[in-house]
């Protein structure tokens, strides 16, 4: 008897190819999108660089390339340079930083986050001059959250940074640190309308040479501040930015500051602003534990031993004349041999007592401390009654 079972129905073979074809089409579309976007990177970078150049910041790449296919963009800029151009009475001045490579990374699924890595070292030079400084680091990175014309948050971090002055084959150390961090975020307003910026600055294991003896010893610093008075965040030369800040009555509020150097611990808070001459005015309320550790670094005793130049004396004791001071020590030695030297050697103790007399007892992190103001008057810095430094005008 013949088999009456119907033959199995054949399914069309074309259905088997639907998914592979769709994957191929999607891959081709994605590839086209990536390469188009990669080609636009250079265009957008050139537009941004042209806008920055109008503000006196000139960015250049010896060689630029784009990689990272398929899910991110890695924009590499080799032989990178950044030049700050400013107008002076003698014409145009240019300060240039040259470094090996900058790489900027963006994930396609998170386009509002840009991460940059900097390859050391960098050299700094004035117009047409050989490099005068070399900057080095082990790791240098930055990140920006937000669109390029409306950033919301930014950070930059350097591990083991160092700055040396270059004089031919000789390099002189100027600054060292274990780690430096700078963070900023938009607290109020927008990038285009009255932005208020919260900032945090940290230094671990830092030291500065040729600035002040107090800063030559290793210290840690942690500062939080709020900046108000900006009109916008569009690129501008720094002098113009500072003038804008002063005209708007802007200021920097030091919300919290902590500096530690060995047994010395200092915290401070207050407000600083710019006067019409571009100099800093304001006052910080300080609490310091171990103030006696700082006074010897002010160099009072050494200056008295060597004979105080009038310019130096004016910084630490305005109104006192060198001749009168030397006559005083001479008279003391005539009256009682050696008394002038004793007074000189105890000068630091006298300065410490003077600062303590202006302050009041306090406690800081379980230690005895003194609280007193750190004043900025037309750029001059006063620690109690002692003028300890001068900040140059910012415009």
Short mmCIF file of C-alpha atoms in Angstrom, two decimals, residues 12 91 125 238 309-310:
data_model
loop_
_atom_site.label_atom_id
_atom_site.label_comp_id
_atom_site.label_asym_id
_atom_site.label_seq_id
_atom_site.Cartn_x
_atom_site.Cartn_y
_atom_site.Cartn_z
CA UNK A 12 12.11 29.38 2.57
CA UNK A 91 54.51 94.72 21.44
CA UNK A 125 59.86 79.28 27.10
CA UNK A 238 43.46 86.30 32.17
CA UNK A 309 68.84 96.14 54.22
CA UNK A 310 66.23 98.89 54.41
#
